[in-house]
PDB file of C-alpha atoms in Angstrom:
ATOM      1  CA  UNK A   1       0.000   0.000   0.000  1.00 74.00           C
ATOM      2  CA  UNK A   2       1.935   2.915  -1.649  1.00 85.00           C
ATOM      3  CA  UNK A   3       1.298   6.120   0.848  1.00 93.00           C
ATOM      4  CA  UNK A   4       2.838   8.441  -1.204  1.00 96.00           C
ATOM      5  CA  UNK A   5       2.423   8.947  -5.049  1.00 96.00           C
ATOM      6  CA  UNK A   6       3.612  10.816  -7.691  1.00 96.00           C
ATOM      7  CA  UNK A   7       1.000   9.882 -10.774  1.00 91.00           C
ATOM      8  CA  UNK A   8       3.070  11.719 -13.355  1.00 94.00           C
ATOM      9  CA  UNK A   9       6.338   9.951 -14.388  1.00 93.00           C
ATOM     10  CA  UNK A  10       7.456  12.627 -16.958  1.00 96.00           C
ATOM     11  CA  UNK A  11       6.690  16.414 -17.189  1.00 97.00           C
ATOM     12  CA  UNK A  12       8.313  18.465 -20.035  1.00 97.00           C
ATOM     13  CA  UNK A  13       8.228  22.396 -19.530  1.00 98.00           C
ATOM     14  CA  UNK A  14       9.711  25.217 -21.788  1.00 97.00           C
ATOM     15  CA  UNK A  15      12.264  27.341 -19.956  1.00 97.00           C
ATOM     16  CA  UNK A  16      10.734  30.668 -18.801  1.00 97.00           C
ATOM     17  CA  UNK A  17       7.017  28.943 -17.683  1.00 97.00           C
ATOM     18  CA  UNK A  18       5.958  27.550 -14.636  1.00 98.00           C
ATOM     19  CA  UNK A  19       6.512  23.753 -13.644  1.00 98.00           C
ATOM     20  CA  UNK A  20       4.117  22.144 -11.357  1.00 98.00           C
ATOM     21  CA  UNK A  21       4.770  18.889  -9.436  1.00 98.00           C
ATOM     22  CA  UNK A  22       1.966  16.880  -7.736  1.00 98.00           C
ATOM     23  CA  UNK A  23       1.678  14.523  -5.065  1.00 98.00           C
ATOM     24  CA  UNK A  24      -1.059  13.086  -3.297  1.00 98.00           C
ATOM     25  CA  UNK A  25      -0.915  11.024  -0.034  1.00 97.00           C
ATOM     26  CA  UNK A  26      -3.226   8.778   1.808  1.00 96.00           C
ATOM     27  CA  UNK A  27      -2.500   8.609   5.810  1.00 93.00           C
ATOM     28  CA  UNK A  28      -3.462  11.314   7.378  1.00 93.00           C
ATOM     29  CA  UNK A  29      -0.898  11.368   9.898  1.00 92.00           C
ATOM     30  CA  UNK A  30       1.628  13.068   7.938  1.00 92.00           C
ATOM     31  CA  UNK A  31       2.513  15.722   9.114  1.00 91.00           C
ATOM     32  CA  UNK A  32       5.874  16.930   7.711  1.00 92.00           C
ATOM     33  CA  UNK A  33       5.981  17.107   3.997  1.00 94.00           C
ATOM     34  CA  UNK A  34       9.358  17.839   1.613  1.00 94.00           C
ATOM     35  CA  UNK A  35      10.723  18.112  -1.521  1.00 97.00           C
ATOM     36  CA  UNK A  36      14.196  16.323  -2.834  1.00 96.00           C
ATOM     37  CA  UNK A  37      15.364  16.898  -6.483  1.00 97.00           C
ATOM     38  CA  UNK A  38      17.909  14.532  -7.502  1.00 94.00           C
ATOM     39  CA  UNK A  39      20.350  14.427 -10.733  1.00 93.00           C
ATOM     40  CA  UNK A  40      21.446  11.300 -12.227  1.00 88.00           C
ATOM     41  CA  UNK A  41      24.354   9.883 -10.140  1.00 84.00           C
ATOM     42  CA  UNK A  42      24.089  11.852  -7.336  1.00 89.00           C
ATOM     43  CA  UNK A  43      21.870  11.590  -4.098  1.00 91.00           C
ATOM     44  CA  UNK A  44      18.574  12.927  -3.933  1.00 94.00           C
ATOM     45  CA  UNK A  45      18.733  16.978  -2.353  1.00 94.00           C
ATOM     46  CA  UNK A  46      16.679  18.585  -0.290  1.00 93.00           C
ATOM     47  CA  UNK A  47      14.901  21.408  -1.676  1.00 96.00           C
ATOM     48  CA  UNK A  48      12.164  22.790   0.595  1.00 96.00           C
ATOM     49  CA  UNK A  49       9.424  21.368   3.277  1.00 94.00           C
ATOM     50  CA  UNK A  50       6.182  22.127   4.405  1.00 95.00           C
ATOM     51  CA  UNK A  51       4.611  21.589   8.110  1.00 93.00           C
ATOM     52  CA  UNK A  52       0.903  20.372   8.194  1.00 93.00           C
ATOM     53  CA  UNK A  53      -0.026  23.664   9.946  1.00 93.00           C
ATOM     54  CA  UNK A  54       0.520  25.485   6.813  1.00 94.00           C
ATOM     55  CA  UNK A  55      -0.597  25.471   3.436  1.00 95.00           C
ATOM     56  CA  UNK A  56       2.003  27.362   1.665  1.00 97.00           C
ATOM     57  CA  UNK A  57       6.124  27.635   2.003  1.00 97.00           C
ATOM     58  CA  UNK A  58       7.546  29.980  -0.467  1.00 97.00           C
ATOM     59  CA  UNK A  59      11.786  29.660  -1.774  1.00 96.00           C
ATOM     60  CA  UNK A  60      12.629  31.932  -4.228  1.00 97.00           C
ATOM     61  CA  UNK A  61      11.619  30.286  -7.786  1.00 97.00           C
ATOM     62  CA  UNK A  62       9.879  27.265  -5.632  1.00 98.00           C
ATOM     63  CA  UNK A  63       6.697  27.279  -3.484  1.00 98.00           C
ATOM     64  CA  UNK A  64       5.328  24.354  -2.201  1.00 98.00           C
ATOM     65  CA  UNK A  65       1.169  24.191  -1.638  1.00 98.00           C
ATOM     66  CA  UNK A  66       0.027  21.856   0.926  1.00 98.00           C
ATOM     67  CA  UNK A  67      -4.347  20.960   0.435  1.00 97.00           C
ATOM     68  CA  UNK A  68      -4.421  18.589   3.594  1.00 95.00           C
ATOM     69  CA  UNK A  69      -8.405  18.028   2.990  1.00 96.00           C
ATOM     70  CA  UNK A  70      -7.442  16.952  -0.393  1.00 97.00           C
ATOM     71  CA  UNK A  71      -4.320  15.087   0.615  1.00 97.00           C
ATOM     72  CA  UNK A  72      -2.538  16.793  -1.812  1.00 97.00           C
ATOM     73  CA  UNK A  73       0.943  18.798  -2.266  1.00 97.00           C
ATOM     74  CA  UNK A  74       2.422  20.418  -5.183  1.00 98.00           C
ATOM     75  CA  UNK A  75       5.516  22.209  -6.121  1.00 98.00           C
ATOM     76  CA  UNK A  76       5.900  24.813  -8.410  1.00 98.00           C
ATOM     77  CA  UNK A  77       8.945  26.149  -9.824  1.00 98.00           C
ATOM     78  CA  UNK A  78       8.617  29.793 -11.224  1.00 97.00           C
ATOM     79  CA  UNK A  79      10.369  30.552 -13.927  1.00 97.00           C
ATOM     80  CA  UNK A  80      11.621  27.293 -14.835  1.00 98.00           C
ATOM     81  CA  UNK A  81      15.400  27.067 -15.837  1.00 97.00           C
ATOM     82  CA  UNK A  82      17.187  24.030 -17.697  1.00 97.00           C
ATOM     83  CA  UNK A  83      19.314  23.157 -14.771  1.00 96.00           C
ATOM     84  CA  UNK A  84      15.995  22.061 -12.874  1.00 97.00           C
ATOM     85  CA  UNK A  85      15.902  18.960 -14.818  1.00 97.00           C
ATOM     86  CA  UNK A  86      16.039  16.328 -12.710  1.00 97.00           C
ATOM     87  CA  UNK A  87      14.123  13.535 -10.803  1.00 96.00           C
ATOM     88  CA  UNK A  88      11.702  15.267  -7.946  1.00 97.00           C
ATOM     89  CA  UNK A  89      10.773  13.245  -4.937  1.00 96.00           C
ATOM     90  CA  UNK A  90       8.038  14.341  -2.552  1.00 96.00           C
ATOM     91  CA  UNK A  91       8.418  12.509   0.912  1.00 94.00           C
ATOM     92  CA  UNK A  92       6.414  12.669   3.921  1.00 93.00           C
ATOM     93  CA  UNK A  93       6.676  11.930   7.711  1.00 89.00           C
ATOM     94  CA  UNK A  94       4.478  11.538  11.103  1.00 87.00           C
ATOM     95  CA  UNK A  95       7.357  13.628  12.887  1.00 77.00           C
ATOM     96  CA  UNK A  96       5.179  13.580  16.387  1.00 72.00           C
ATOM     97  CA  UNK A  97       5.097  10.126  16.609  1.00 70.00           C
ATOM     98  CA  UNK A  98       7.869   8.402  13.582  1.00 68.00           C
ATOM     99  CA  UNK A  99      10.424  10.971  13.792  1.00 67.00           C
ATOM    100  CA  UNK A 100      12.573  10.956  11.167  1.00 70.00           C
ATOM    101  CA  UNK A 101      10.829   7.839   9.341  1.00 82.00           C
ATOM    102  CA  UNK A 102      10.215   9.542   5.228  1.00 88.00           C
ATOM    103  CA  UNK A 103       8.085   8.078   3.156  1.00 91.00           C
ATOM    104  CA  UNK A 104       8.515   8.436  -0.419  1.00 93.00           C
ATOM    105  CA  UNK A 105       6.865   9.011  -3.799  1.00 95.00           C
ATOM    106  CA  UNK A 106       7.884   7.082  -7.295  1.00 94.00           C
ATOM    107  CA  UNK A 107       9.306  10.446  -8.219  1.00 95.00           C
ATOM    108  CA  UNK A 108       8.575  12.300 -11.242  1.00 96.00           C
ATOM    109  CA  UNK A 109      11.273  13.520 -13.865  1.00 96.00           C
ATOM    110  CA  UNK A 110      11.112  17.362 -15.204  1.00 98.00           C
ATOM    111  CA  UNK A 111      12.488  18.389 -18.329  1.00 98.00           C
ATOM    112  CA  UNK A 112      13.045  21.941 -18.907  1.00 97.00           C
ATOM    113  CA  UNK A 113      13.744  22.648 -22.898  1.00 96.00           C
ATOM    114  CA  UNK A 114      15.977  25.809 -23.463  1.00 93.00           C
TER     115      UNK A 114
ATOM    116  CA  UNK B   1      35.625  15.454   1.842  1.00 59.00           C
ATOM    117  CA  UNK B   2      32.625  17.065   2.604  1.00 72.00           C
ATOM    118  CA  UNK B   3      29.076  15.805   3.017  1.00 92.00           C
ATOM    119  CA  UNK B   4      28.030  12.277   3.161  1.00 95.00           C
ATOM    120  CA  UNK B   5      30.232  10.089   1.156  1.00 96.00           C
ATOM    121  CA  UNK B   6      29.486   6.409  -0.617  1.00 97.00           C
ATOM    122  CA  UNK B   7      32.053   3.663  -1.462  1.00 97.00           C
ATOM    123  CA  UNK B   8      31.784   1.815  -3.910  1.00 97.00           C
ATOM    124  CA  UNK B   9      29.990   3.690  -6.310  1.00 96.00           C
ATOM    125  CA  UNK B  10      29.175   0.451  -8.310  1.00 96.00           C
ATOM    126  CA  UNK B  11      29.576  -3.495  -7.106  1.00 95.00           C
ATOM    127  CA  UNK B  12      28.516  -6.693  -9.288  1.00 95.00           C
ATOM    128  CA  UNK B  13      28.436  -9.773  -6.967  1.00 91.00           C
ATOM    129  CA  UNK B  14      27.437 -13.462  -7.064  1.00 89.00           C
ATOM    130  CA  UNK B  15      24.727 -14.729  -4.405  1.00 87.00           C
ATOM    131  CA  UNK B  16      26.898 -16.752  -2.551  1.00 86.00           C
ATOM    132  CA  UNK B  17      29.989 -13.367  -2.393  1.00 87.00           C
ATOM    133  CA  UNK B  18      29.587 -11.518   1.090  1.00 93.00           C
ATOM    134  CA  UNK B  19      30.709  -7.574   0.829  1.00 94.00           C
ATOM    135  CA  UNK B  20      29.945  -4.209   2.314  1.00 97.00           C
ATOM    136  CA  UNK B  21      28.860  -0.952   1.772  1.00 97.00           C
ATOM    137  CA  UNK B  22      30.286   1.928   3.296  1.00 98.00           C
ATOM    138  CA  UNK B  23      28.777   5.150   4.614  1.00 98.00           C
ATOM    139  CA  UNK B  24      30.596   8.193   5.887  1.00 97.00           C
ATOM    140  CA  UNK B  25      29.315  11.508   7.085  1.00 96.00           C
ATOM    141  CA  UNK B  26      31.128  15.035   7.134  1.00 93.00           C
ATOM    142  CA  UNK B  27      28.374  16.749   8.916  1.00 93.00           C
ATOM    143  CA  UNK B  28      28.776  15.926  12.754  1.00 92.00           C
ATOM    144  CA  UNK B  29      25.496  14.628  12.472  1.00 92.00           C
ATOM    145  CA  UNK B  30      23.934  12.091  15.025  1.00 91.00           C
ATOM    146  CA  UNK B  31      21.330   9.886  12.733  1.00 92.00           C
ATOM    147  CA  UNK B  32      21.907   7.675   9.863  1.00 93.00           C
ATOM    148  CA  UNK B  33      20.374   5.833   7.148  1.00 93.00           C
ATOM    149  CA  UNK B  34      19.809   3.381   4.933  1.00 95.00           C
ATOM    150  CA  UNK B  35      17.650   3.312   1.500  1.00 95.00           C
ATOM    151  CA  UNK B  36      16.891   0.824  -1.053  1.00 95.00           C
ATOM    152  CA  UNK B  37      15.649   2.172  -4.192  1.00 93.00           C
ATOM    153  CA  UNK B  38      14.560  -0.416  -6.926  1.00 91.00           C
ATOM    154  CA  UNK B  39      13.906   0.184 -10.116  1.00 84.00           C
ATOM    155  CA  UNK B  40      10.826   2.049 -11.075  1.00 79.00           C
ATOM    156  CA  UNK B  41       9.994   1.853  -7.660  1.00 86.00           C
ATOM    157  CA  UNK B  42      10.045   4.857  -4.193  1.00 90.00           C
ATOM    158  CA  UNK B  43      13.053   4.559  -1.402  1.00 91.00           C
ATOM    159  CA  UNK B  44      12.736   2.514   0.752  1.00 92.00           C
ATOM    160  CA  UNK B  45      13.747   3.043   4.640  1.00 91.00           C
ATOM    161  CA  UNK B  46      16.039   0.065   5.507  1.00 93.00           C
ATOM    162  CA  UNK B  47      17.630   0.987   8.535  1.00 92.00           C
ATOM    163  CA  UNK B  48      17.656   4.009  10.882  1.00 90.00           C
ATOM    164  CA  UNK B  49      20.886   4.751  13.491  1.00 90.00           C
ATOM    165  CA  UNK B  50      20.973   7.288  16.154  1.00 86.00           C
ATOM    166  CA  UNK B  51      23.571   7.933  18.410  1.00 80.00           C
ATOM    167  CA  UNK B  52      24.777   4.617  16.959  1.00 78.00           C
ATOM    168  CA  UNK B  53      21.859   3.018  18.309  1.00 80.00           C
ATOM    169  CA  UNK B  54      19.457   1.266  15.677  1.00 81.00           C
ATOM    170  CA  UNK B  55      16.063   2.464  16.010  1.00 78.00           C
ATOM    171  CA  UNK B  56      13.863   1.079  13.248  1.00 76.00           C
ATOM    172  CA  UNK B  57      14.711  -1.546  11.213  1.00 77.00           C
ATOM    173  CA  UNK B  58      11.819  -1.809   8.565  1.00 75.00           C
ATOM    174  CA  UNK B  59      11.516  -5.774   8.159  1.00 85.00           C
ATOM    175  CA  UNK B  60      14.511  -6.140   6.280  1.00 92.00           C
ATOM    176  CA  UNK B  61      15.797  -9.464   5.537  1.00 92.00           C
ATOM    177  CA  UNK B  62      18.475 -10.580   7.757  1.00 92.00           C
ATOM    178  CA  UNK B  63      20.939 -10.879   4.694  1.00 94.00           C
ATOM    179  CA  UNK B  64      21.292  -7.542   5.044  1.00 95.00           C
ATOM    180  CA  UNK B  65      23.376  -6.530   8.303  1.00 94.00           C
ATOM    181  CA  UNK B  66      23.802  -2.633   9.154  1.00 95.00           C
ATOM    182  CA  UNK B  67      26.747  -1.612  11.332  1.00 95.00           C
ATOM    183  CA  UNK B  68      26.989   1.994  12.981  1.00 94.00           C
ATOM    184  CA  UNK B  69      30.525   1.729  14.537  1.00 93.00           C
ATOM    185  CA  UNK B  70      30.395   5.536  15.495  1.00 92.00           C
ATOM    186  CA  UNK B  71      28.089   8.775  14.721  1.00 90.00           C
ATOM    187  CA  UNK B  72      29.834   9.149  11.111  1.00 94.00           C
ATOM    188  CA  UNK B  73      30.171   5.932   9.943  1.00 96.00           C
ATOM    189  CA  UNK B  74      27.184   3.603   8.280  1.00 96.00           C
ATOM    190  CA  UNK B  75      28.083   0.102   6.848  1.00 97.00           C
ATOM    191  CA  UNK B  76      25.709  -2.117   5.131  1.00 97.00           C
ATOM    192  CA  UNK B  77      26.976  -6.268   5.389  1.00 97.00           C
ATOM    193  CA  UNK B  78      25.781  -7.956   2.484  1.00 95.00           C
ATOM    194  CA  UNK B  79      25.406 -12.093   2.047  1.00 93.00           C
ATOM    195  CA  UNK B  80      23.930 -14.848  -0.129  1.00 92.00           C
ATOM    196  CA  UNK B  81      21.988 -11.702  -1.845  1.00 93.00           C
ATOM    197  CA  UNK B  82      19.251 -12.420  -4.384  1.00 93.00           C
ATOM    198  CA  UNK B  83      19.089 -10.949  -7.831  1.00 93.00           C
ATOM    199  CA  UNK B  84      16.036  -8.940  -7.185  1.00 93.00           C
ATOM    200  CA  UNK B  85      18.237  -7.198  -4.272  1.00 95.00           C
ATOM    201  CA  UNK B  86      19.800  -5.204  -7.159  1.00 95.00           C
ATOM    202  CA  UNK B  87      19.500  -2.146  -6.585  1.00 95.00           C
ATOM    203  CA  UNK B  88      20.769   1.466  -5.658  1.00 95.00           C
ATOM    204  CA  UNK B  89      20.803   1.750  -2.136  1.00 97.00           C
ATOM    205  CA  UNK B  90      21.747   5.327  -0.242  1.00 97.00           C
ATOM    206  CA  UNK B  91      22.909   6.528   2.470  1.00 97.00           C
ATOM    207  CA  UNK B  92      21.725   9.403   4.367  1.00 95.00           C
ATOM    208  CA  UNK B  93      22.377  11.661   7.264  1.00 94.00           C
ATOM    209  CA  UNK B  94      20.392  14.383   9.355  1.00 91.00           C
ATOM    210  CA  UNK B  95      21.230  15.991  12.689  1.00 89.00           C
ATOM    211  CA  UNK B  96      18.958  13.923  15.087  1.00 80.00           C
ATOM    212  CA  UNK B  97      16.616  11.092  14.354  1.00 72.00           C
ATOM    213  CA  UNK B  98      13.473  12.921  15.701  1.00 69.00           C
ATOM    214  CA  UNK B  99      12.778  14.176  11.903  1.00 65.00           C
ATOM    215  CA  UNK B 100      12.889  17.800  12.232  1.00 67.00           C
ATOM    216  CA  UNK B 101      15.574  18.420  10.077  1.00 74.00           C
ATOM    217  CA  UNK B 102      16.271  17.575   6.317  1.00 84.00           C
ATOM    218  CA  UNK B 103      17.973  14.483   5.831  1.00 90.00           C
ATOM    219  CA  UNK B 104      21.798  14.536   3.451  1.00 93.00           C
ATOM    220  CA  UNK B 105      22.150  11.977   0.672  1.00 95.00           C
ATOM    221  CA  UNK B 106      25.009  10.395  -0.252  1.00 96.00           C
ATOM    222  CA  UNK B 107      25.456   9.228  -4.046  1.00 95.00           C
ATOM    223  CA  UNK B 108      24.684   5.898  -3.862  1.00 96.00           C
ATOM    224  CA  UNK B 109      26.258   2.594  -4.349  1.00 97.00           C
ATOM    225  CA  UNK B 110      24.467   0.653  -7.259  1.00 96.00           C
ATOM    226  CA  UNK B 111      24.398  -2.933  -6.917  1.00 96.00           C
ATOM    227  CA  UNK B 112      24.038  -6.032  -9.327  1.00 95.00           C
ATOM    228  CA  UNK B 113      23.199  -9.553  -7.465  1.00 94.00           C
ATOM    229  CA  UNK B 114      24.418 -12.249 -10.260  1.00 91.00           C
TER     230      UNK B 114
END
């Protein structure tokens, strides 16, 4: 039983627009949601996180929406450059009572054409 | 070196060959991990180490045998694998275990079970 997924394997984007990343989640003890982007041979990274008592966490170019009665998080990335291409995991964790325990999505893989 | 470091980056083995994977951390932190990631498939949580201590140990199969000799080393013992254990498995570090901080990848090792 898969408690984290990312239902879009590919997403292709022209440099300059918005890319948006969705993940939905089914226990609704989560409480602790992130981001990791990871390039080929190299380890996932973390790129931002989002507490359950908020519903929006804002990077520069990324901003992460969290929709907890929909179970849903996205990411979007604002303009989009060609050096975000890469793999983007969302991950999620019951901090009060699993600590550091992430659970992850399939990931989904953004292209960004110049 | 700086971060959380993987050796070997690649290792092809028969089912009956015993080896390890090692794991070392830069960071001073105090938690460790272990991930499987399988092909087409999310990370998985193998192990979790705090204060050298293991604390969760998702059902793994006792041919694999984690070792946390001190806070920034991680090694993974590996015996009579199967080939479906092929995979890339990472290691990861984060300040405590109590998950509220972001967790430090290392590259991976990928691994081939003849």
């Amino acid at each position: 039983d898969q408690q984290v997924k990312q239902n879009s394997p590919s997403l292709s984007v022209q440099e300059g627009r918005i890319s948006i990343l969705n993940c939905d989640y089914t226990n609704s003890m989560f409480d602790y949601f992130l981001w990791y982007k990871k390039y080929p041979a190299e380890g996932p990274t973390f790129l931002i996180s989002i507490s359950s008592i908020k519903d929006k966490n804002e990077d520069g170019r990324f901003t992460v929406f969290l929709n907890k009665s929909a179970k849903h998080l996205s990411l979007h990335i604002v303009p989009s450059q060609p050096g975000d291409s890469a793999v983007y995991f969302c991950a999620a964790s019951e901090r009060e009572t699993s600590g550091s325990r992430l659970t992850f999505g399939e990931g989904t893989q953004l292209t960004v054409n110049p | 070196e700086t971060g959380v470091t993987q050796t070997p980056r690649h290792l092809v083995m028969g089912m009956t060959n015993k080896k390890s994977l090692k794991c070392e951390q830069h960071l001073g932190h105090n938690a460790m991990y272990w991930y499987k990631q399988s092909a087409k498939k999310p990370l998985e949580l193998m192990f979790v180490y705090s204060l050298e201590e293991r604390v969760e140990n998702n059902s793994v199969p006792s041919r694999f045998s984690p070792e946390c000799p001190n806070s920034s080393h991680l090694f993974l013992h590996l015996h009579t694998l199967q080939p479906e254990d092929s995979a890339l498995y990472l290691c990861a570090s984060s300040q405590d275990g109590l998950g509220f901080d972001e967790q430090f990848f290392g590259p991976g090792t990928r691994l081939t079970v003849l």
